[in-house]
mmCIF file of C-alpha atoms in Angstrom:
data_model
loop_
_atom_site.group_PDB
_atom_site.id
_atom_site.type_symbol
_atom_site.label_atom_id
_atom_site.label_comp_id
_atom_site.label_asym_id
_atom_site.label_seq_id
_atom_site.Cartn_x
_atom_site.Cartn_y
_atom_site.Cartn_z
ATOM 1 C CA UNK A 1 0.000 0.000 0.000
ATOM 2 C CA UNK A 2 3.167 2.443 0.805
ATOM 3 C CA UNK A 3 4.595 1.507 -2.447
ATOM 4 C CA UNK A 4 1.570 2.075 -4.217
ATOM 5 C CA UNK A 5 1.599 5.552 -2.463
ATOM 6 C CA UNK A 6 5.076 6.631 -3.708
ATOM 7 C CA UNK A 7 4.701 4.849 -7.200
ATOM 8 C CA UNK A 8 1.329 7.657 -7.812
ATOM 9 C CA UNK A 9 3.672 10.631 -6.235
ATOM 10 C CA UNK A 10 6.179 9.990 -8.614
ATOM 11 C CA UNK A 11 3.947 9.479 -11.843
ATOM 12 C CA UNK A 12 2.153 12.391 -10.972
ATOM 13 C CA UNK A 13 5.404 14.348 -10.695
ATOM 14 C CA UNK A 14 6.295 12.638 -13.508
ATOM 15 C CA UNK A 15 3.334 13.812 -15.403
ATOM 16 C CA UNK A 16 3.443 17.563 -14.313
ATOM 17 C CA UNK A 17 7.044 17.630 -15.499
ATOM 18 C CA UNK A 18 6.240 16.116 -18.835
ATOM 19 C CA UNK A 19 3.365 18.894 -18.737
ATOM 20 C CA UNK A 20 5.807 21.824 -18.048
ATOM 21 C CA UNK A 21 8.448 20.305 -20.591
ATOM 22 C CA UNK A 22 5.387 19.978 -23.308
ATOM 23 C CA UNK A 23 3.959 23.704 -22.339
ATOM 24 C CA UNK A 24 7.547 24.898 -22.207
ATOM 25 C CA UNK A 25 8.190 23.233 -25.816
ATOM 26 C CA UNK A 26 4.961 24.828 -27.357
ATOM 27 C CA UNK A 27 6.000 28.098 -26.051
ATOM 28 C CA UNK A 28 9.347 28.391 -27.879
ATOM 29 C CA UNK A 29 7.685 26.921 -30.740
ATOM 30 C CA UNK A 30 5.353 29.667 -30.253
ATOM 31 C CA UNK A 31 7.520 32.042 -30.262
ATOM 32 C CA UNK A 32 9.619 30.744 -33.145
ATOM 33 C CA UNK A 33 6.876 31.030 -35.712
ATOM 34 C CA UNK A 34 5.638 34.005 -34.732
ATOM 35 C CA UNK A 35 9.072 35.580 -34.679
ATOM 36 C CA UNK A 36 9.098 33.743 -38.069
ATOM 37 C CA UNK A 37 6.468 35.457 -39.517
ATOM 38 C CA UNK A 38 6.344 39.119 -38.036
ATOM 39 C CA UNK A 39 9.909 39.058 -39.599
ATOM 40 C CA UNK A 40 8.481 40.280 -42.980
ATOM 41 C CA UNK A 41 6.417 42.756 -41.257
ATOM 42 C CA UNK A 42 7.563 44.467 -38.003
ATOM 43 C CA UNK A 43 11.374 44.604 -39.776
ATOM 44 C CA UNK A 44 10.301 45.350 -43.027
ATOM 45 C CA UNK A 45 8.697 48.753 -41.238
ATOM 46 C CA UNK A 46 11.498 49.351 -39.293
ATOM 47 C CA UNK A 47 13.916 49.157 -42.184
ATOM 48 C CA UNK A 48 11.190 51.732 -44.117
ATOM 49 C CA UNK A 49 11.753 53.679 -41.491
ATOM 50 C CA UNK A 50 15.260 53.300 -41.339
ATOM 51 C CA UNK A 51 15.797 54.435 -45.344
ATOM 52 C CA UNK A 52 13.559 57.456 -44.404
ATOM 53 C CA UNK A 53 15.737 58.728 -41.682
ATOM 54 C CA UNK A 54 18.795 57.685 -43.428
ATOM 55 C CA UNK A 55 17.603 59.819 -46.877
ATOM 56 C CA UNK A 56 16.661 62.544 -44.630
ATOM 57 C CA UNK A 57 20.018 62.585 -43.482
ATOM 58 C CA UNK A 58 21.564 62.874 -46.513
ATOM 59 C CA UNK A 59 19.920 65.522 -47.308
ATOM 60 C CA UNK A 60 20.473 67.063 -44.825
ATOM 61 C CA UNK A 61 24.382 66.300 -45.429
ATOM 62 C CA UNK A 62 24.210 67.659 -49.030
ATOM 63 C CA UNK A 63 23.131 70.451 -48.142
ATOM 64 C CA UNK A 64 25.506 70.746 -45.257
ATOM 65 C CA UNK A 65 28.698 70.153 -47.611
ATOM 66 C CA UNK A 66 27.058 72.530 -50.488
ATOM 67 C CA UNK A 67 29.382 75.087 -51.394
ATOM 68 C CA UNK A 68 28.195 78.984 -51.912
ATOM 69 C CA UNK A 69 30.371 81.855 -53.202
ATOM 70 C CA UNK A 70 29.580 84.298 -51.375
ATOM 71 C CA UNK A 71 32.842 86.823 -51.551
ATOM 72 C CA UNK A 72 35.186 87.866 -54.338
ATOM 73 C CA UNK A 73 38.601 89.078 -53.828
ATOM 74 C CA UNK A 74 40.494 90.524 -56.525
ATOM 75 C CA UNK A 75 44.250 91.087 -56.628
ATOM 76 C CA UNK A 76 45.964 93.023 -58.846
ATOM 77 C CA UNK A 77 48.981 95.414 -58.708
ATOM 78 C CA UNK A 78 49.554 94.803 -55.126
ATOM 79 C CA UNK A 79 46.211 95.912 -54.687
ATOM 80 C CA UNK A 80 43.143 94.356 -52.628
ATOM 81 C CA UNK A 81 39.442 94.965 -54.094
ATOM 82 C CA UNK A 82 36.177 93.187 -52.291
ATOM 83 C CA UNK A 83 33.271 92.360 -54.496
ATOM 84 C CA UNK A 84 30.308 91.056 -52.474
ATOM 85 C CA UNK A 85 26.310 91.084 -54.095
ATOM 86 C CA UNK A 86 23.884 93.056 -51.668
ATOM 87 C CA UNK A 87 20.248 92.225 -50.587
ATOM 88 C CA UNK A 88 18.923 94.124 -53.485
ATOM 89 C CA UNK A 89 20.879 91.858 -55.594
ATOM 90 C CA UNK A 90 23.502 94.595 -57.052
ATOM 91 C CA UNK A 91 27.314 94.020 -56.975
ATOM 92 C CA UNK A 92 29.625 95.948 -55.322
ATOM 93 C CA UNK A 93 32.740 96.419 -54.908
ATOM 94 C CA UNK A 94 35.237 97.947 -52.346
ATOM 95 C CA UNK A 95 38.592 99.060 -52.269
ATOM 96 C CA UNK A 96 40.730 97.856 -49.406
ATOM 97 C CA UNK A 97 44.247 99.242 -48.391
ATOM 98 C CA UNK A 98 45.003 94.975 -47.387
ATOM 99 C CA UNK A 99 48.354 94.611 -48.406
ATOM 100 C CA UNK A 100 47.743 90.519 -50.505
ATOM 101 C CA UNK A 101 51.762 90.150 -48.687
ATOM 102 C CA UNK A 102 50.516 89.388 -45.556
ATOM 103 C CA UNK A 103 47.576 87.433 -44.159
ATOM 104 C CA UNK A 104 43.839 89.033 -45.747
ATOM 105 C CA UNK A 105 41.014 88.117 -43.570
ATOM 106 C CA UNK A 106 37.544 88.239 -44.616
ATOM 107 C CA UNK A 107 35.585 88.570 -41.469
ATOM 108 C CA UNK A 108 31.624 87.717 -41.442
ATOM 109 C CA UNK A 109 29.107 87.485 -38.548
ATOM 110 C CA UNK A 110 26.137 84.585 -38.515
ATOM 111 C CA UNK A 111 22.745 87.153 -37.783
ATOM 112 C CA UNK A 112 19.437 85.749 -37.819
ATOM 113 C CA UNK A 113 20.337 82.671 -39.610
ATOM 114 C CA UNK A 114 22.450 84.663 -42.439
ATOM 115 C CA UNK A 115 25.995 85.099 -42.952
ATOM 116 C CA UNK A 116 26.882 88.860 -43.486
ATOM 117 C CA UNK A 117 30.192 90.082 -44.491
ATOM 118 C CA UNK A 118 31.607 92.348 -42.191
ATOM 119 C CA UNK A 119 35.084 93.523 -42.855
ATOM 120 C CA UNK A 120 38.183 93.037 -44.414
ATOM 121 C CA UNK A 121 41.733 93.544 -42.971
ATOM 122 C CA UNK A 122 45.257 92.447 -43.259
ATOM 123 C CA UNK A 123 47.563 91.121 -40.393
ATOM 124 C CA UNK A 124 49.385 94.401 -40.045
ATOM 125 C CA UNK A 125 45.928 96.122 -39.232
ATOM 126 C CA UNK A 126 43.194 95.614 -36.465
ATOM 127 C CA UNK A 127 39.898 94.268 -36.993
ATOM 128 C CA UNK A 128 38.264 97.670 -35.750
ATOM 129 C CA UNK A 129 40.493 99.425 -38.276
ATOM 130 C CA UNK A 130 39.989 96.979 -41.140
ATOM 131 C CA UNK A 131 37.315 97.903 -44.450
ATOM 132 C CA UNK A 132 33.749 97.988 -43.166
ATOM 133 C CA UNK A 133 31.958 96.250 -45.836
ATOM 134 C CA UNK A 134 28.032 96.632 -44.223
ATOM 135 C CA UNK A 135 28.099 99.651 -41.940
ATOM 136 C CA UNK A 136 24.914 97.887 -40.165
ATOM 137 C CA UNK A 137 27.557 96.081 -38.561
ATOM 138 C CA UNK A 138 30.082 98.260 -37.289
ATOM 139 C CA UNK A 139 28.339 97.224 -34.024
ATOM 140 C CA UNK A 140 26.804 93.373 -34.056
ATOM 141 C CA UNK A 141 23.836 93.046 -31.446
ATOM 142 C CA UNK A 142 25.593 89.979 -29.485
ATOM 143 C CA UNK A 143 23.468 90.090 -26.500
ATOM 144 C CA UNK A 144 20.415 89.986 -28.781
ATOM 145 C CA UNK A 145 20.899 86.314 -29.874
ATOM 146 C CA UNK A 146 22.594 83.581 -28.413
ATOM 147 C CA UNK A 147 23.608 81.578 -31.974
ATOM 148 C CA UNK A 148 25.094 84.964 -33.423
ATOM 149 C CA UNK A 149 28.430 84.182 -33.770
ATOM 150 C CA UNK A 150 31.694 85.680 -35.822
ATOM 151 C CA UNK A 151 33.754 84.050 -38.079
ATOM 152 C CA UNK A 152 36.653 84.782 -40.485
ATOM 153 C CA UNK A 153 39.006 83.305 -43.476
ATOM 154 C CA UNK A 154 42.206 84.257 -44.458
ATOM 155 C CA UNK A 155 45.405 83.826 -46.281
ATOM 156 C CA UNK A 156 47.951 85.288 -48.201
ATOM 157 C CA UNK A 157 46.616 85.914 -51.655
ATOM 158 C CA UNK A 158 48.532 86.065 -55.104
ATOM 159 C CA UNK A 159 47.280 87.949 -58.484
ATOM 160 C CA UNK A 160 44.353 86.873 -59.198
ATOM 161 C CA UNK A 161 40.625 85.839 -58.238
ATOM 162 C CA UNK A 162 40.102 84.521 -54.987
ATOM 163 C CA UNK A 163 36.358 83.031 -54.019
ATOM 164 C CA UNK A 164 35.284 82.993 -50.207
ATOM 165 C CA UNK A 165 32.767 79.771 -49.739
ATOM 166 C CA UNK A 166 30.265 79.019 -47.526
ATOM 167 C CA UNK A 167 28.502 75.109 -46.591
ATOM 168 C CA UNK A 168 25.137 75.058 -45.369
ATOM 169 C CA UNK A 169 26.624 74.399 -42.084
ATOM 170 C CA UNK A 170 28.846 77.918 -42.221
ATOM 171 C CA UNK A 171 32.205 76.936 -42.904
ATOM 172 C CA UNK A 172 34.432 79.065 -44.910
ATOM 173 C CA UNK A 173 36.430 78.517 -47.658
ATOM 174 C CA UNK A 174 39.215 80.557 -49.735
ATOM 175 C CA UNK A 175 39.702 79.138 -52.785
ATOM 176 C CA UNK A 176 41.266 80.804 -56.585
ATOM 177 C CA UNK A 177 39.022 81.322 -59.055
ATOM 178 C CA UNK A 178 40.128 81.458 -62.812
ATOM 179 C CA UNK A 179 40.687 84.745 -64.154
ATOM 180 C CA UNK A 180 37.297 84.450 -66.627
ATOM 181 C CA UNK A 181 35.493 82.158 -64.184
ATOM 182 C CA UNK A 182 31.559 83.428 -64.145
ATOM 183 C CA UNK A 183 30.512 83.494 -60.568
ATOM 184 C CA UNK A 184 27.285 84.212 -59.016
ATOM 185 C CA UNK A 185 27.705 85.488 -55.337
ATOM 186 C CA UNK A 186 24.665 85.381 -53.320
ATOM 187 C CA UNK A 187 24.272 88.310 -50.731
ATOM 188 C CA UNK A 188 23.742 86.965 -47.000
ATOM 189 C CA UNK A 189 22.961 83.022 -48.084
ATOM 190 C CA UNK A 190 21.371 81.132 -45.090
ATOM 191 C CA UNK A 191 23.251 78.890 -42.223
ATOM 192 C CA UNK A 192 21.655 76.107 -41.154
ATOM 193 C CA UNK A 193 22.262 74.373 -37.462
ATOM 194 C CA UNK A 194 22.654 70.958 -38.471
ATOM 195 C CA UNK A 195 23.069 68.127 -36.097
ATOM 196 C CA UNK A 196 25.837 66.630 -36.119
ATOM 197 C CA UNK A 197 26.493 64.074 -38.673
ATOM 198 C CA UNK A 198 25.269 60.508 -36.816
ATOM 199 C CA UNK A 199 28.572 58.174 -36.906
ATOM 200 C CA UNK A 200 26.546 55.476 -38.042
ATOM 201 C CA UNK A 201 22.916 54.095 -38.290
ATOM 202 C CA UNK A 202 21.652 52.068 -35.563
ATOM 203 C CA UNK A 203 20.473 48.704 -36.997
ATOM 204 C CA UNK A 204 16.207 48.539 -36.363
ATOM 205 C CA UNK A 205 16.105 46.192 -33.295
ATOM 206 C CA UNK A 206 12.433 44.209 -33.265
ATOM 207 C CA UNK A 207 10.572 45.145 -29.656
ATOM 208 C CA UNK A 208 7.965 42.411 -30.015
ATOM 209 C CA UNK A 209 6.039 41.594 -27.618
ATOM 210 C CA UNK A 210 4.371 38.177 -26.344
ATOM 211 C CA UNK A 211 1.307 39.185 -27.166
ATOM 212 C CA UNK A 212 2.157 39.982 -31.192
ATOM 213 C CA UNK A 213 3.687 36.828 -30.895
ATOM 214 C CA UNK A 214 1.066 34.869 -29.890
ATOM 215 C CA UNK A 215 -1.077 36.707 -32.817
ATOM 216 C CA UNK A 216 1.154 36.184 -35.379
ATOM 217 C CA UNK A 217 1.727 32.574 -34.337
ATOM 218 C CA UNK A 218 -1.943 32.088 -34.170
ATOM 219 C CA UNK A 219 -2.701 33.921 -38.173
ATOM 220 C CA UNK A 220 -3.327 31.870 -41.076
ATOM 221 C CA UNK A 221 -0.576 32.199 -43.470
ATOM 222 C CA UNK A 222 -0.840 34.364 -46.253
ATOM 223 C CA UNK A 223 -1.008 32.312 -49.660
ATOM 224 C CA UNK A 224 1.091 33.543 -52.396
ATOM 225 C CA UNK A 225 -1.256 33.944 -55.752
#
C-alpha cells in the first residue's frame, strides 16, 4: 500500500514535469513562428523607417557640404578689391588698403540665420580698423541672440581671383578662381544648425512583444497567388 503511495507521487510528478516540458516546448515553438512570420512585417517597417531617416540625413548632409560663393577678392597690382552682391541683388565692390603680402582676412558674422560680411583687414591692421563692408555692422547686437556668432578666413593671396565659400553648415572657404570664371555670389545666403552628422545608423532592433507573438503565431498564413 506504501509503495503504491510513492509509485502515484512519482507518476504524478512525472506527469506535471512532462506537462511543463510539453507547455515549455509549445511556447518556444510559439515564439519561433511568430518571430518567423512578423519578420516580414515588423522589420520590413522598421527598415522603411530606417531608409527614411537615413535619406533625410543625406539631405540634410548635401546640403551641409554645399558650397556657396559668397565673396570675391580681386588682386591686382599689389592691390586688394572686395566684391560682395547686396540684398537688393547689385554688386559691389570695395577698395581695401590689405596689403595681398601678408595674411587678408575676410571677417563675417552669422545674424538671424544669415551670414553677413563684415570687414576686411590684413595682419598688419586691427579688426576695428579693417574695411567695413556693411556699416549695419560696425556694431553686431551679441546680447540679442545667443547663436550669433563671428567668423573669419584668411590667407595670403597672389594675383588673381580669390572666391570665399560658404557650406550650409557655415564653414568658410578661400579658394582661386580662374581669371574668366563666371561666378554668381549670393548676398547673405542662409546657415543652417545641423546636427551633427550621426557616426553610423543604428540597426532597427524588433521590440515584439508576447502578445504579437502569440497573434502572429496564431494567423493563417498568407497564400502567395
Amino acid at each position: 500500500m506504501y509503495i503504491s503511495s510513492i509509485v502515484g507521487r512519482l507518476r504524478a510528478w512525472v506527469e506535471m514535469i512532462l506537462v511543463g516540458v510539453l507547455l515549455i516546448a509549445i511556447l518556444s515553438a510559439l515564439w519561433a513562428v511568430g518571430r518567423a512570420r512578423l519578420s516580414a512585417t515588423v522589420y520590413a517597417r522598421r527598415l522603411e523607417a530606417l531608409c527614411a531617416d537615413y535619406e533625410r540625413l543625406r539631405q540634410d548632409y548635401n546640403r551641409a557640404v554645399s558650397r556657396t560663393a559668397v565673396t570675391e577678392l580681386r588682386v591686382s597690382e599689389g592691390a586688394v578689391k572686395v566684391i560682395v552682391r547686396t540684398a537688393d541683388g547689385a554688386t559691389r565692390e570695395f577698395a581695401t588698403a590689405c596689403r595681398p603680402d601678408r595674411e587678408v582676412y575676410a571677417d563675417y558674422v552669422v545674424l538671424d540665420g544669415r551670414l553677413w560680411i563684415r570687414r576686411v583687414f590684413d595682419a598688419d591692421t586691427a579688426p576695428a580698423a579693417g574695411t567695413l563692408i556693411d556699416p549695419a555692422l560696425a556694431g553686431v547686437p551679441w546680447a540679442a541672440d545667443e547663436s550669433t556668432v563671428g567668423k573669419a578666413v584668411y590667407r595670403k593671396l597672389a594675383e588673381g581671383r580669390w572666391l570665399v565659400t560658404v557650406t550650409g553648415n557655415g564653414s568658410l572657404g578661400l579658394e582661386r578662381a580662374p581669371r574668366d570664371a563666371v561666378v554668381q555670389l549670393s548676398p547673405a545666403p542662409p546657415v543652417a544648425d545641423f546636427a551633427a552628422v550621426q557616426r553610423g545608423l543604428e540597426q532597427a532592433q524588433a521590440s515584439v512583444s508576447w502578445t504579437e507573438l502569440l497573434q502572429a503565431a496564431f494567423r493563417p498564413v498568407a497564400r502567395a497567388p
